[in-house]
Amino acid sequence: MQHQPTASHFIDGAYIEDAAGEAFDVVYPATGEVIARLHAATPAIIDKALDAAKRAQKEWAAMTGTERGRVLRRAADIMRERNHDLSVLETYDTGKPYQETSVADATSGADALEYFGGLAGSLTGEHIQLGDDFVYTRREPLGVCVGIGAWNYPTQIACWKGAPALACGNAMVFKPSENTPLCALKVAEILMEAGAPAGTYNVVQGLGAVGAALVTDPRVNKVSLTGSVPTGKKVYAAAAEGMRHVTMELGGKSPLVIFDDADLENAVSGAILANFYSTGQVCSNGTRVFVQSGIKEAFLKRLSERLADVKMGDPLDPEVNFGPMVSERQRDIVEGYIAKGVEEGARLVTGGKRVDGDGFFIEATVFADVTDDMTIAREEIFGPVLSVLDFETEEDVLARANATEFGLAAGVFTADLTRAHRMVAGFEAGTCYINTYNLAPVEAPFGGMKMSGVGRENSKAAIEHYSQLKGVYVGMGDVEAPF
Ligand code: NAD
């Protein structure tokens, strides 16, 4: 098979197979072809991975931060050198066009490795003087961290979790999504090649049951999940049993608010980035596009014109900018939502149809006249479906933007500076945008409020979620006791 890896899992510095595990196929979404067949981790494989991580973590944490950082930065360099091959693999794993993967996946993974590699040497505790006595704090690793990934950004997620975990002196066992299991294996290979000790970054494959087994294992100190809200609830609850640290990067139904005074072309570009990049399979997508009445018709007209430039097709063709959905199942889900939108009275402006053939293609779809109570305005679709909702006043739109259980992202396009800042202060969302959308540089914190998650990835904030403080009180004089 075209992309069959050496073996399903990567543990303790080497590929390993256990054919007793349930077999599952990796399908190229653009053609429906099976490109690899892997085995889910058996209890023996899970055990081996956690043992290796537990052992390696001690050795890794004993190195200086600068030494650990050097390994991560070397891994970043290797990743950039191999960007082409990694991007092709990412395209096979996900179906996302090479035009995107070549600039957004291994490159973003490399950014995380470089950024956290740079921080590793500067992680310190502090000194607190108390008269002659004093307290110092030690910033210590958590131990063994489990990472569980979604299927939309397999390389990026593997690095966004692995890089800060390793920078802080933890070891990681990563379970990719069963839909996109190939890329994380390359991340593990690269880290080992860069000099990470065997066992510091391990990859085990499987479906939800493998993830669940990892989350409750006593050897595990932290769980970081990227996935849907229903999975997040289960994983958070299971992790709580063992009082484990968690990071939850979950789903969203984010608002993008466009005021009459916005620059039309930029607002349309923002809405495109907020809905159609990665064929709409982005957690932070601004899928509820609130457009003020004065600009609505111009916005819809220009959006339709711009959508004529969608080039759907072979994702490996560098001219193609719109790929298939990740799986047949996901396409069926999106089709179901489109049908519901029509049934509940939304106006289909463009798109809405699947494309004949073996790949899981579906058109970029725009609905107008969407109201807050419609299913397409309330539930996360995770596909290329943009809903335009009308509004008149700032006060009204802010209340409606926040009227959702989710709180991942939010954006506003306006020329009014004070209104822009007022809006973001009012948004109940962890990641906000003014006059742009969906950028996620490693230097900035990323994560959700409300049901969209707990904790933050990227930026210095991630260090807090992969380390813990120990306070040490040092007595310098005699000890006073009551008797
Ligand atoms: P999912 O929740 O179905 O699966 C996510 C991962 O969890 C998979 O690896 C899966 O095998 C695993 N899993 C499932 N059940 C489990 C259990 N009981 N215990 C442990 N692990 C379990 O999500 P998906 O369909 O792969 O991804 C799409 C979702 O991810 C969307 O909701 C999207 O918004 C979200 N997402 C969020 C972010 C973010 O950073 N906030 C980024 C990307 C995707």
Short mmCIF file of C-alpha atoms and ligand atoms in Angstrom, two decimals:
data_model
loop_
_atom_site.label_atom_id
_atom_site.label_comp_id
_atom_site.label_asym_id
_atom_site.label_seq_id
_atom_site.Cartn_x
_atom_site.Cartn_y
_atom_site.Cartn_z
CA MET A 1 0.00 0.00 0.00
CA GLN A 2 1.16 3.45 -0.96
CA HIS A 3 1.67 4.92 2.50
CA GLN A 4 2.03 1.88 4.71
CA PRO A 5 4.30 2.87 7.62
CA THR A 6 7.02 0.52 8.89
CA ALA A 7 4.64 -0.46 11.69
CA SER A 8 1.54 0.94 13.40
CA HIS A 9 3.15 2.26 16.58
CA PHE A 10 6.34 4.05 17.53
CA ILE A 11 7.49 3.20 21.05
CA ASP A 12 10.78 3.62 22.87
CA GLY A 13 12.53 4.94 19.78
CA ALA A 14 11.40 2.27 17.32
CA TYR A 15 8.50 1.13 15.18
CA ILE A 16 6.58 -1.77 16.63
CA GLU A 17 3.64 -3.88 15.45
CA ASP A 18 1.18 -6.07 17.25
CA ALA A 19 -1.05 -7.71 14.68
CA ALA A 20 -3.36 -8.90 17.46
CA GLY A 21 -4.79 -5.38 17.56
CA GLU A 22 -7.95 -4.66 15.57
CA ALA A 23 -7.05 -3.69 11.98
CA PHE A 24 -8.27 -0.40 10.51
CA ASP A 25 -7.77 1.20 7.12
CA VAL A 26 -6.38 4.60 6.27
CA VAL A 27 -8.32 6.04 3.33
CA TYR A 28 -7.16 8.83 1.00
CA PRO A 29 -10.19 11.14 1.07
CA ALA A 30 -9.70 12.40 -2.48
CA THR A 31 -10.09 8.96 -4.08
CA GLY A 32 -11.46 6.63 -1.42
CA GLU A 33 -8.40 4.38 -1.88
CA VAL A 34 -6.98 2.48 1.08
CA ILE A 35 -3.41 3.74 1.49
CA ALA A 36 -2.42 1.92 4.68
CA ARG A 37 -3.74 -0.66 7.11
CA LEU A 38 -2.86 -0.31 10.76
CA HIS A 39 -3.56 -2.16 13.98
CA ALA A 40 -5.08 -0.58 17.06
CA ALA A 41 -2.94 -0.81 20.17
CA THR A 42 -3.45 -3.89 22.32
CA PRO A 43 -3.16 -3.64 26.11
CA ALA A 44 0.42 -4.94 25.72
CA ILE A 45 1.31 -2.07 23.35
CA ILE A 46 -0.28 0.54 25.63
CA ASP A 47 1.66 -0.92 28.54
CA LYS A 48 4.92 -0.82 26.63
CA ALA A 49 4.39 2.82 25.58
CA LEU A 50 3.57 4.02 29.08
CA ASP A 51 6.48 2.09 30.61
CA ALA A 52 8.87 3.56 28.06
CA ALA A 53 7.55 7.07 28.67
CA LYS A 54 7.77 6.70 32.43
CA ARG A 55 11.36 5.51 32.25
CA ALA A 56 12.51 8.03 29.63
CA GLN A 57 10.90 10.97 31.39
CA LYS A 58 13.36 10.77 34.29
CA GLU A 59 16.39 10.85 31.99
CA TRP A 60 14.90 13.66 29.89
CA ALA A 61 13.96 15.82 32.90
CA ALA A 62 17.50 15.42 34.26
CA MET A 63 18.93 17.19 31.22
CA THR A 64 19.20 20.98 31.33
CA GLY A 65 16.49 23.01 29.64
CA THR A 66 19.02 24.26 27.12
CA GLU A 67 19.90 20.68 26.16
CA ARG A 68 16.26 19.75 25.77
CA GLY A 69 15.62 22.91 23.80
CA ARG A 70 18.48 22.12 21.43
CA VAL A 71 16.84 18.78 20.57
CA LEU A 72 13.51 20.44 19.88
CA ARG A 73 15.08 23.13 17.72
CA ARG A 74 16.99 20.50 15.76
CA ALA A 75 13.70 18.65 15.24
CA ALA A 76 12.20 21.92 13.94
CA ASP A 77 15.01 22.23 11.39
CA ILE A 78 14.58 18.64 10.18
CA MET A 79 10.85 19.18 9.89
CA ARG A 80 11.34 22.26 7.74
CA GLU A 81 13.88 20.47 5.52
CA ARG A 82 11.33 17.69 4.92
CA ASN A 83 8.39 20.03 4.51
CA HIS A 84 7.55 18.78 1.02
CA ASP A 85 7.37 15.09 1.91
CA LEU A 86 5.58 15.78 5.19
CA SER A 87 3.06 17.99 3.40
CA VAL A 88 2.36 15.30 0.80
CA LEU A 89 1.78 12.80 3.62
CA GLU A 90 -0.47 15.29 5.43
CA THR A 91 -2.47 15.63 2.21
CA TYR A 92 -2.84 11.84 1.94
CA ASP A 93 -3.80 11.58 5.62
CA THR A 94 -6.41 14.38 5.57
CA GLY A 95 -7.26 15.21 1.94
CA LYS A 96 -6.35 18.88 2.53
CA PRO A 97 -4.83 20.49 -0.57
CA TYR A 98 -1.05 20.62 -0.85
CA GLN A 99 -1.43 24.36 -1.38
CA GLU A 100 -2.45 24.46 2.30
CA THR A 101 -0.44 21.63 3.83
CA SER A 102 2.82 22.96 2.38
CA VAL A 103 2.43 26.20 4.35
CA ALA A 104 0.32 25.32 7.40
CA ASP A 105 1.08 21.91 8.86
CA ALA A 106 4.69 20.76 9.16
CA THR A 107 5.59 24.46 9.17
CA SER A 108 3.28 25.10 12.12
CA GLY A 109 4.63 21.98 13.85
CA ALA A 110 8.17 23.23 13.31
CA ASP A 111 7.21 26.63 14.73
CA ALA A 112 6.00 24.94 17.93
CA LEU A 113 9.18 22.87 18.24
CA GLU A 114 11.32 25.95 17.67
CA TYR A 115 9.33 28.22 19.99
CA PHE A 116 9.17 25.81 22.92
CA GLY A 117 12.73 24.70 22.21
CA GLY A 118 13.70 28.35 22.66
CA LEU A 119 11.77 28.66 25.93
CA ALA A 120 13.07 25.43 27.47
CA GLY A 121 16.28 26.96 28.78
CA SER A 122 14.52 29.86 30.45
CA LEU A 123 11.98 27.94 32.54
CA THR A 124 12.63 28.83 36.15
CA GLY A 125 11.04 29.06 39.55
CA GLU A 126 11.30 32.17 41.72
CA HIS A 127 12.75 33.34 44.99
CA ILE A 128 10.54 34.94 47.66
CA GLN A 129 12.38 36.58 50.56
CA LEU A 130 10.60 36.47 53.97
CA GLY A 131 12.91 38.27 56.37
CA ASP A 132 15.83 35.89 56.83
CA ASP A 133 13.75 32.93 55.75
CA PHE A 134 12.85 32.48 52.13
CA VAL A 135 10.80 30.40 49.78
CA TYR A 136 11.88 29.24 46.40
CA THR A 137 9.76 27.55 43.79
CA ARG A 138 10.79 24.76 41.50
CA ARG A 139 9.06 24.48 38.14
CA GLU A 140 8.82 20.73 37.65
CA PRO A 141 7.46 18.56 34.86
CA LEU A 142 4.17 16.73 35.35
CA GLY A 143 5.55 13.35 34.27
CA VAL A 144 3.89 11.27 31.57
CA CYS A 145 1.51 13.25 29.34
CA VAL A 146 -1.05 11.67 27.03
CA GLY A 147 -1.98 13.57 23.87
CA ILE A 148 -5.11 12.61 21.91
CA GLY A 149 -5.62 14.18 18.49
CA ALA A 150 -8.44 15.13 16.12
CA TRP A 151 -8.14 14.48 12.39
CA ASN A 152 -8.01 17.96 10.93
CA TYR A 153 -4.39 18.91 11.77
CA PRO A 154 -2.53 15.66 12.55
CA THR A 155 1.04 17.02 12.34
CA GLN A 156 0.23 20.30 14.02
CA ILE A 157 -1.66 18.72 16.91
CA ALA A 158 1.12 16.16 17.48
CA CYS A 159 3.61 19.06 17.76
CA TRP A 160 1.43 21.59 19.61
CA LYS A 161 1.10 19.00 22.40
CA GLY A 162 4.52 17.37 22.12
CA ALA A 163 6.69 20.49 21.97
CA PRO A 164 5.60 22.18 25.23
CA ALA A 165 5.36 18.81 26.99
CA LEU A 166 8.93 17.92 26.07
CA ALA A 167 10.25 21.43 26.69
CA CYS A 168 9.06 21.16 30.30
CA GLY A 169 10.74 17.77 30.78
CA ASN A 170 7.73 15.50 30.36
CA ALA A 171 7.44 12.43 28.15
CA MET A 172 4.50 11.93 25.82
CA VAL A 173 2.35 9.11 24.55
CA PHE A 174 0.36 10.46 21.62
CA LYS A 175 -2.70 8.81 20.08
CA PRO A 176 -3.62 10.31 16.73
CA SER A 177 -7.13 10.23 15.36
CA GLU A 178 -7.91 6.87 13.76
CA ASN A 179 -8.81 8.79 10.58
CA THR A 180 -5.36 10.37 10.22
CA PRO A 181 -2.80 8.15 11.94
CA LEU A 182 0.22 8.58 9.65
CA CYS A 183 1.70 12.03 10.35
CA ALA A 184 2.38 11.68 14.09
CA LEU A 185 4.66 8.71 13.36
CA LYS A 186 6.87 11.07 11.35
CA VAL A 187 6.94 13.55 14.23
CA ALA A 188 8.19 10.76 16.52
CA GLU A 189 10.83 9.70 13.97
CA ILE A 190 12.08 13.27 13.63
CA LEU A 191 12.29 13.86 17.37
CA MET A 192 14.38 10.71 17.79
CA GLU A 193 16.61 11.71 14.90
CA ALA A 194 17.08 15.11 16.54
CA GLY A 195 18.38 13.42 19.67
CA ALA A 196 15.37 13.00 21.97
CA PRO A 197 16.00 9.94 24.15
CA ALA A 198 14.04 6.83 23.17
CA GLY A 199 10.69 6.78 24.96
CA THR A 200 10.23 10.54 25.29
CA TYR A 201 7.72 10.71 22.44
CA ASN A 202 5.70 7.62 21.60
CA VAL A 203 2.80 7.09 19.22
CA VAL A 204 0.11 4.47 19.70
CA GLN A 205 -2.76 3.96 17.30
CA GLY A 206 -6.39 3.16 17.82
CA LEU A 207 -9.95 4.35 18.21
CA GLY A 208 -11.62 5.89 21.25
CA ALA A 209 -11.10 2.77 23.39
CA VAL A 210 -7.31 3.14 23.16
CA GLY A 211 -7.61 6.80 24.14
CA ALA A 212 -9.85 5.84 27.07
CA ALA A 213 -7.37 3.20 28.28
CA LEU A 214 -4.57 5.77 28.25
CA VAL A 215 -6.55 8.41 30.13
CA THR A 216 -7.23 6.22 33.16
CA ASP A 217 -3.82 4.57 33.50
CA PRO A 218 -2.14 5.33 36.84
CA ARG A 219 1.17 6.08 35.11
CA VAL A 220 -0.40 9.10 33.38
CA ASN A 221 -0.20 12.57 34.93
CA LYS A 222 -1.79 14.74 32.26
CA VAL A 223 -4.17 14.42 29.35
CA SER A 224 -4.42 16.87 26.48
CA LEU A 225 -7.28 16.25 24.06
CA THR A 226 -8.18 17.92 20.81
CA GLY A 227 -11.62 16.72 19.81
CA SER A 228 -15.35 17.25 20.06
CA VAL A 229 -17.27 18.43 23.12
CA PRO A 230 -18.94 15.01 23.75
CA THR A 231 -15.52 13.29 23.76
CA GLY A 232 -14.10 16.10 25.89
CA LYS A 233 -16.76 15.55 28.55
CA LYS A 234 -15.90 11.86 28.75
CA VAL A 235 -12.15 12.38 28.81
CA TYR A 236 -12.31 15.21 31.35
CA ALA A 237 -14.47 13.09 33.67
CA ALA A 238 -12.22 10.04 33.31
CA ALA A 239 -9.10 12.14 33.96
CA ALA A 240 -10.72 13.65 37.06
CA GLU A 241 -10.90 10.21 38.69
CA GLY A 242 -7.12 10.24 38.96
CA MET A 243 -6.97 14.04 39.55
CA ARG A 244 -4.97 14.34 36.34
CA HIS A 245 -4.15 17.68 34.74
CA VAL A 246 -6.08 18.34 31.54
CA THR A 247 -6.06 20.53 28.50
CA MET A 248 -9.26 20.35 26.44
CA GLU A 249 -9.27 21.82 22.93
CA LEU A 250 -12.82 21.19 21.81
CA GLY A 251 -15.37 22.26 19.26
CA GLY A 252 -16.97 25.58 18.48
CA LYS A 253 -19.72 27.51 16.71
CA SER A 254 -17.94 30.81 16.60
CA PRO A 255 -19.43 34.17 15.61
CA LEU A 256 -17.88 36.48 13.04
CA VAL A 257 -19.49 39.93 13.17
CA ILE A 258 -19.29 42.25 10.17
CA PHE A 259 -20.38 45.85 10.66
CA ASP A 260 -21.53 48.17 7.84
CA ASP A 261 -18.32 50.20 8.09
CA ALA A 262 -16.02 47.20 7.54
CA ASP A 263 -13.74 47.04 4.53
CA LEU A 264 -15.86 44.80 2.29
CA GLU A 265 -13.03 42.95 0.57
CA ASN A 266 -11.26 42.19 3.86
CA ALA A 267 -14.49 41.12 5.51
CA VAL A 268 -15.21 38.70 2.64
CA SER A 269 -11.64 37.35 2.88
CA GLY A 270 -12.11 36.92 6.62
CA ALA A 271 -15.36 35.04 6.11
CA ILE A 272 -13.69 32.76 3.54
CA LEU A 273 -10.80 32.00 5.92
CA ALA A 274 -13.34 31.48 8.70
CA ASN A 275 -15.35 28.91 6.78
CA PHE A 276 -13.63 27.28 3.86
CA TYR A 277 -9.98 26.76 4.75
CA SER A 278 -9.34 23.02 5.19
CA THR A 279 -12.77 22.51 3.62
CA GLY A 280 -14.35 23.97 6.75
CA GLN A 281 -12.83 21.39 9.09
CA VAL A 282 -11.36 23.89 11.55
CA CYS A 283 -12.45 24.08 15.18
CA SER A 284 -12.19 27.87 15.44
CA ASN A 285 -14.22 28.55 12.29
CA GLY A 286 -16.52 31.57 12.39
CA THR A 287 -19.52 29.74 11.01
CA ARG A 288 -22.15 32.18 12.24
CA VAL A 289 -21.44 35.22 10.11
CA PHE A 290 -23.51 38.13 11.47
CA VAL A 291 -23.73 40.81 8.78
CA GLN A 292 -25.20 44.27 9.48
CA SER A 293 -28.11 45.11 7.22
CA GLY A 294 -26.42 47.98 5.36
CA ILE A 295 -23.65 45.79 3.95
CA LYS A 296 -25.53 42.49 3.62
CA GLU A 297 -26.35 42.46 -0.11
CA ALA A 298 -22.91 43.75 -1.11
CA PHE A 299 -21.32 41.14 1.15
CA LEU A 300 -23.32 38.26 -0.32
CA LYS A 301 -22.67 39.42 -3.87
CA ARG A 302 -18.92 39.72 -3.38
CA LEU A 303 -18.74 36.43 -1.44
CA SER A 304 -20.49 34.60 -4.29
CA GLU A 305 -18.12 36.18 -6.82
CA ARG A 306 -15.08 35.18 -4.80
CA LEU A 307 -16.35 31.61 -4.41
CA ALA A 308 -16.16 31.28 -8.18
CA ASP A 309 -12.40 31.01 -7.60
CA VAL A 310 -12.72 27.81 -5.58
CA LYS A 311 -10.62 25.17 -7.31
CA MET A 312 -11.80 21.79 -6.16
CA GLY A 313 -9.96 18.70 -7.34
CA ASP A 314 -6.81 16.62 -6.92
CA PRO A 315 -5.40 17.94 -3.62
CA LEU A 316 -1.84 17.27 -4.80
CA ASP A 317 -2.26 19.72 -7.69
CA PRO A 318 -0.72 22.94 -6.33
CA GLU A 319 -3.42 24.98 -8.11
CA VAL A 320 -6.20 23.25 -6.16
CA ASN A 321 -7.37 25.21 -3.11
CA PHE A 322 -10.33 23.15 -1.91
CA GLY A 323 -10.10 19.47 -0.99
CA PRO A 324 -12.56 16.77 0.03
CA MET A 325 -13.97 16.08 3.49
CA VAL A 326 -11.79 13.81 5.61
CA SER A 327 -14.16 10.84 5.37
CA GLU A 328 -17.35 9.59 3.81
CA ARG A 329 -18.96 9.76 7.26
CA GLN A 330 -18.03 13.40 7.72
CA ARG A 331 -19.37 14.26 4.27
CA ASP A 332 -22.65 12.53 5.12
CA ILE A 333 -22.88 14.55 8.35
CA VAL A 334 -22.34 17.81 6.44
CA GLU A 335 -24.91 16.85 3.80
CA GLY A 336 -27.38 16.15 6.59
CA TYR A 337 -26.86 19.66 7.98
CA ILE A 338 -27.27 21.25 4.55
CA ALA A 339 -30.58 19.41 4.10
CA LYS A 340 -31.68 20.61 7.53
CA GLY A 341 -30.77 24.19 6.64
CA VAL A 342 -33.01 24.04 3.56
CA GLU A 343 -35.80 22.27 5.45
CA GLU A 344 -35.77 24.86 8.26
CA GLY A 345 -36.08 27.75 5.80
CA ALA A 346 -32.56 29.11 5.29
CA ARG A 347 -31.87 30.48 1.79
CA LEU A 348 -29.25 28.45 -0.07
CA VAL A 349 -27.13 31.06 -1.87
CA THR A 350 -24.48 28.83 -3.34
CA GLY A 351 -23.17 25.24 -3.20
CA GLY A 352 -24.91 22.53 -1.23
CA LYS A 353 -24.15 19.53 -3.43
CA ARG A 354 -21.77 16.61 -3.19
CA VAL A 355 -19.54 15.97 -6.15
CA ASP A 356 -19.90 12.67 -8.00
CA GLY A 357 -16.93 10.36 -7.83
CA ASP A 358 -15.03 8.26 -5.33
CA GLY A 359 -13.63 11.14 -3.25
CA PHE A 360 -15.57 12.77 -0.42
CA PHE A 361 -16.02 16.17 -2.06
CA ILE A 362 -18.77 18.60 -1.24
CA GLU A 363 -19.23 22.17 -2.48
CA ALA A 364 -18.47 25.32 -0.53
CA THR A 365 -21.91 26.25 0.73
CA VAL A 366 -23.44 29.58 1.77
CA PHE A 367 -26.79 30.06 3.48
CA ALA A 368 -28.40 33.48 3.99
CA ASP A 369 -31.41 34.52 6.12
CA VAL A 370 -30.31 32.11 8.82
CA THR A 371 -31.93 32.64 12.21
CA ASP A 372 -30.49 31.87 15.65
CA ASP A 373 -32.82 28.94 16.32
CA MET A 374 -31.95 26.98 13.16
CA THR A 375 -29.92 23.81 13.61
CA ILE A 376 -27.18 25.07 11.27
CA ALA A 377 -26.75 28.12 13.53
CA ARG A 378 -26.58 26.12 16.73
CA GLU A 379 -24.59 22.94 16.08
CA GLU A 380 -20.99 22.51 14.99
CA ILE A 381 -21.09 21.22 11.39
CA PHE A 382 -17.34 20.85 10.81
CA GLY A 383 -17.61 21.30 7.08
CA PRO A 384 -17.72 24.08 4.45
CA VAL A 385 -21.07 25.62 5.40
CA LEU A 386 -21.25 29.37 6.04
CA SER A 387 -24.39 30.82 7.58
CA VAL A 388 -25.20 34.53 7.20
CA LEU A 389 -27.38 35.97 9.96
CA ASP A 390 -28.76 39.52 9.86
CA PHE A 391 -28.37 42.11 12.60
CA GLU A 392 -29.01 45.80 13.25
CA THR A 393 -27.33 46.91 16.49
CA GLU A 394 -24.09 46.23 18.33
CA GLU A 395 -25.86 45.37 21.55
CA ASP A 396 -28.15 42.87 19.87
CA VAL A 397 -25.39 41.16 17.92
CA LEU A 398 -23.12 40.76 20.94
CA ALA A 399 -25.86 39.08 22.96
CA ARG A 400 -26.66 36.75 20.04
CA ALA A 401 -22.98 36.02 19.36
CA ASN A 402 -22.61 34.83 22.95
CA ALA A 403 -25.86 32.85 23.03
CA THR A 404 -24.15 29.50 22.55
CA GLU A 405 -22.66 26.84 24.80
CA PHE A 406 -19.41 27.11 22.83
CA GLY A 407 -16.72 29.75 23.34
CA LEU A 408 -13.73 28.89 21.21
CA ALA A 409 -13.26 31.90 18.93
CA ALA A 410 -14.95 35.13 17.78
CA GLY A 411 -14.17 37.86 15.30
CA VAL A 412 -15.25 41.36 14.35
CA PHE A 413 -14.72 43.42 11.20
CA THR A 414 -15.22 47.15 11.63
CA ALA A 415 -13.41 50.43 11.00
CA ASP A 416 -14.46 51.74 14.42
CA LEU A 417 -11.53 51.12 16.75
CA THR A 418 -13.33 51.54 20.06
CA ARG A 419 -16.25 49.41 18.93
CA ALA A 420 -13.82 46.63 17.92
CA HIS A 421 -12.25 46.54 21.38
CA ARG A 422 -15.65 46.81 23.07
CA MET A 423 -16.84 43.82 21.07
CA VAL A 424 -13.86 41.59 21.92
CA ALA A 425 -14.13 42.57 25.59
CA GLY A 426 -17.73 41.33 25.45
CA PHE A 427 -17.12 38.12 23.47
CA GLU A 428 -17.27 34.96 25.58
CA ALA A 429 -14.52 33.27 23.59
CA GLY A 430 -10.91 32.36 24.23
CA THR A 431 -9.46 33.36 20.87
CA CYS A 432 -10.63 36.64 19.32
CA TYR A 433 -9.88 38.47 16.10
CA ILE A 434 -10.20 42.09 15.00
CA ASN A 435 -10.23 42.65 11.22
CA THR A 436 -8.77 39.22 10.48
CA TYR A 437 -9.65 35.62 11.26
CA ASN A 438 -8.27 32.15 12.04
CA LEU A 439 -4.60 32.96 12.43
CA ALA A 440 -2.98 30.78 15.10
CA PRO A 441 0.68 31.67 15.53
CA VAL A 442 2.57 29.73 18.18
CA GLU A 443 3.38 32.94 20.05
CA ALA A 444 -0.32 33.57 20.85
CA PRO A 445 -2.45 31.59 23.31
CA PHE A 446 -5.09 29.38 21.70
CA GLY A 447 -8.04 27.77 23.43
CA GLY A 448 -11.65 28.01 24.42
CA MET A 449 -14.03 29.26 27.08
CA LYS A 450 -17.31 27.61 28.14
CA MET A 451 -17.83 24.17 26.58
CA SER A 452 -15.03 24.74 24.06
CA GLY A 453 -12.35 23.80 26.49
CA VAL A 454 -10.02 24.15 29.40
CA GLY A 455 -6.44 25.40 29.33
CA ARG A 456 -4.46 27.04 26.56
CA GLU A 457 -2.11 25.75 23.91
CA ASN A 458 0.80 27.70 22.43
CA SER A 459 2.49 30.82 23.86
CA LYS A 460 4.06 31.02 27.29
CA ALA A 461 0.64 30.09 28.72
CA ALA A 462 1.15 26.47 27.59
CA ILE A 463 4.07 26.14 30.01
CA GLU A 464 1.61 26.48 32.89
CA HIS A 465 -0.28 23.50 31.56
CA TYR A 466 2.74 21.19 31.21
CA SER A 467 4.55 21.96 34.46
CA GLN A 468 3.78 22.38 38.13
CA LEU A 469 5.23 24.52 40.88
CA LYS A 470 6.74 23.18 44.06
CA GLY A 471 7.14 25.72 46.88
CA VAL A 472 10.10 25.18 49.19
CA TYR A 473 10.21 27.07 52.52
CA VAL A 474 13.73 27.44 53.88
CA GLY A 475 14.08 28.22 57.59
CA MET A 476 17.26 30.15 58.47
CA GLY A 477 16.85 30.40 62.25
CA ASP A 478 15.66 28.38 65.22
CA VAL A 479 12.31 26.64 65.00
CA GLU A 480 9.69 28.03 67.40
CA ALA A 481 7.14 25.51 68.67
CA PRO A 482 4.33 25.98 71.29
CA PHE A 483 5.65 23.23 73.58
P1 NAD B 1 -13.59 13.22 18.32
O1 NAD B 1 -14.01 13.83 19.59
O2 NAD B 1 -14.49 12.26 17.67
O3 NAD B 1 -12.19 12.44 18.52
C1 NAD B 1 -11.04 13.08 19.00
C2 NAD B 1 -10.06 12.04 19.49
O4 NAD B 1 -10.55 11.46 20.70
C3 NAD B 1 -9.81 10.89 18.54
O5 NAD B 1 -8.43 10.57 18.57
C4 NAD B 1 -10.63 9.76 19.14
O6 NAD B 1 -10.14 8.48 18.84
C5 NAD B 1 -10.48 10.05 20.61
N1 NAD B 1 -11.53 9.51 21.48
C6 NAD B 1 -12.84 9.26 21.18
N2 NAD B 1 -13.48 8.80 22.27
C7 NAD B 1 -12.60 8.77 23.28
C8 NAD B 1 -12.67 8.40 24.66
N3 NAD B 1 -13.81 7.98 25.21
N4 NAD B 1 -11.56 8.51 25.42
C9 NAD B 1 -10.40 8.96 24.89
N5 NAD B 1 -10.27 9.30 23.59
C10 NAD B 1 -11.35 9.22 22.80
O7 NAD B 1 -13.22 14.44 17.37
P2 NAD B 1 -12.84 14.41 15.81
O8 NAD B 1 -14.08 14.08 15.05
O9 NAD B 1 -11.62 13.59 15.61
O10 NAD B 1 -12.43 15.93 15.57
C11 NAD B 1 -13.33 16.93 15.32
C12 NAD B 1 -13.61 17.71 16.58
O11 NAD B 1 -12.41 18.22 17.13
C13 NAD B 1 -14.47 18.93 16.31
O12 NAD B 1 -15.43 19.08 17.33
C14 NAD B 1 -13.49 20.08 16.36
O13 NAD B 1 -14.04 21.32 16.67
C15 NAD B 1 -12.53 19.60 17.41
N6 NAD B 1 -11.23 20.29 17.29
C16 NAD B 1 -10.87 21.20 18.24
C17 NAD B 1 -9.67 21.88 18.13
C18 NAD B 1 -9.25 22.90 19.15
O14 NAD B 1 -8.07 23.21 19.22
N7 NAD B 1 -10.13 23.44 19.95
C19 NAD B 1 -8.84 21.63 17.04
C20 NAD B 1 -9.24 20.69 16.09
C21 NAD B 1 -10.44 20.02 16.23
#
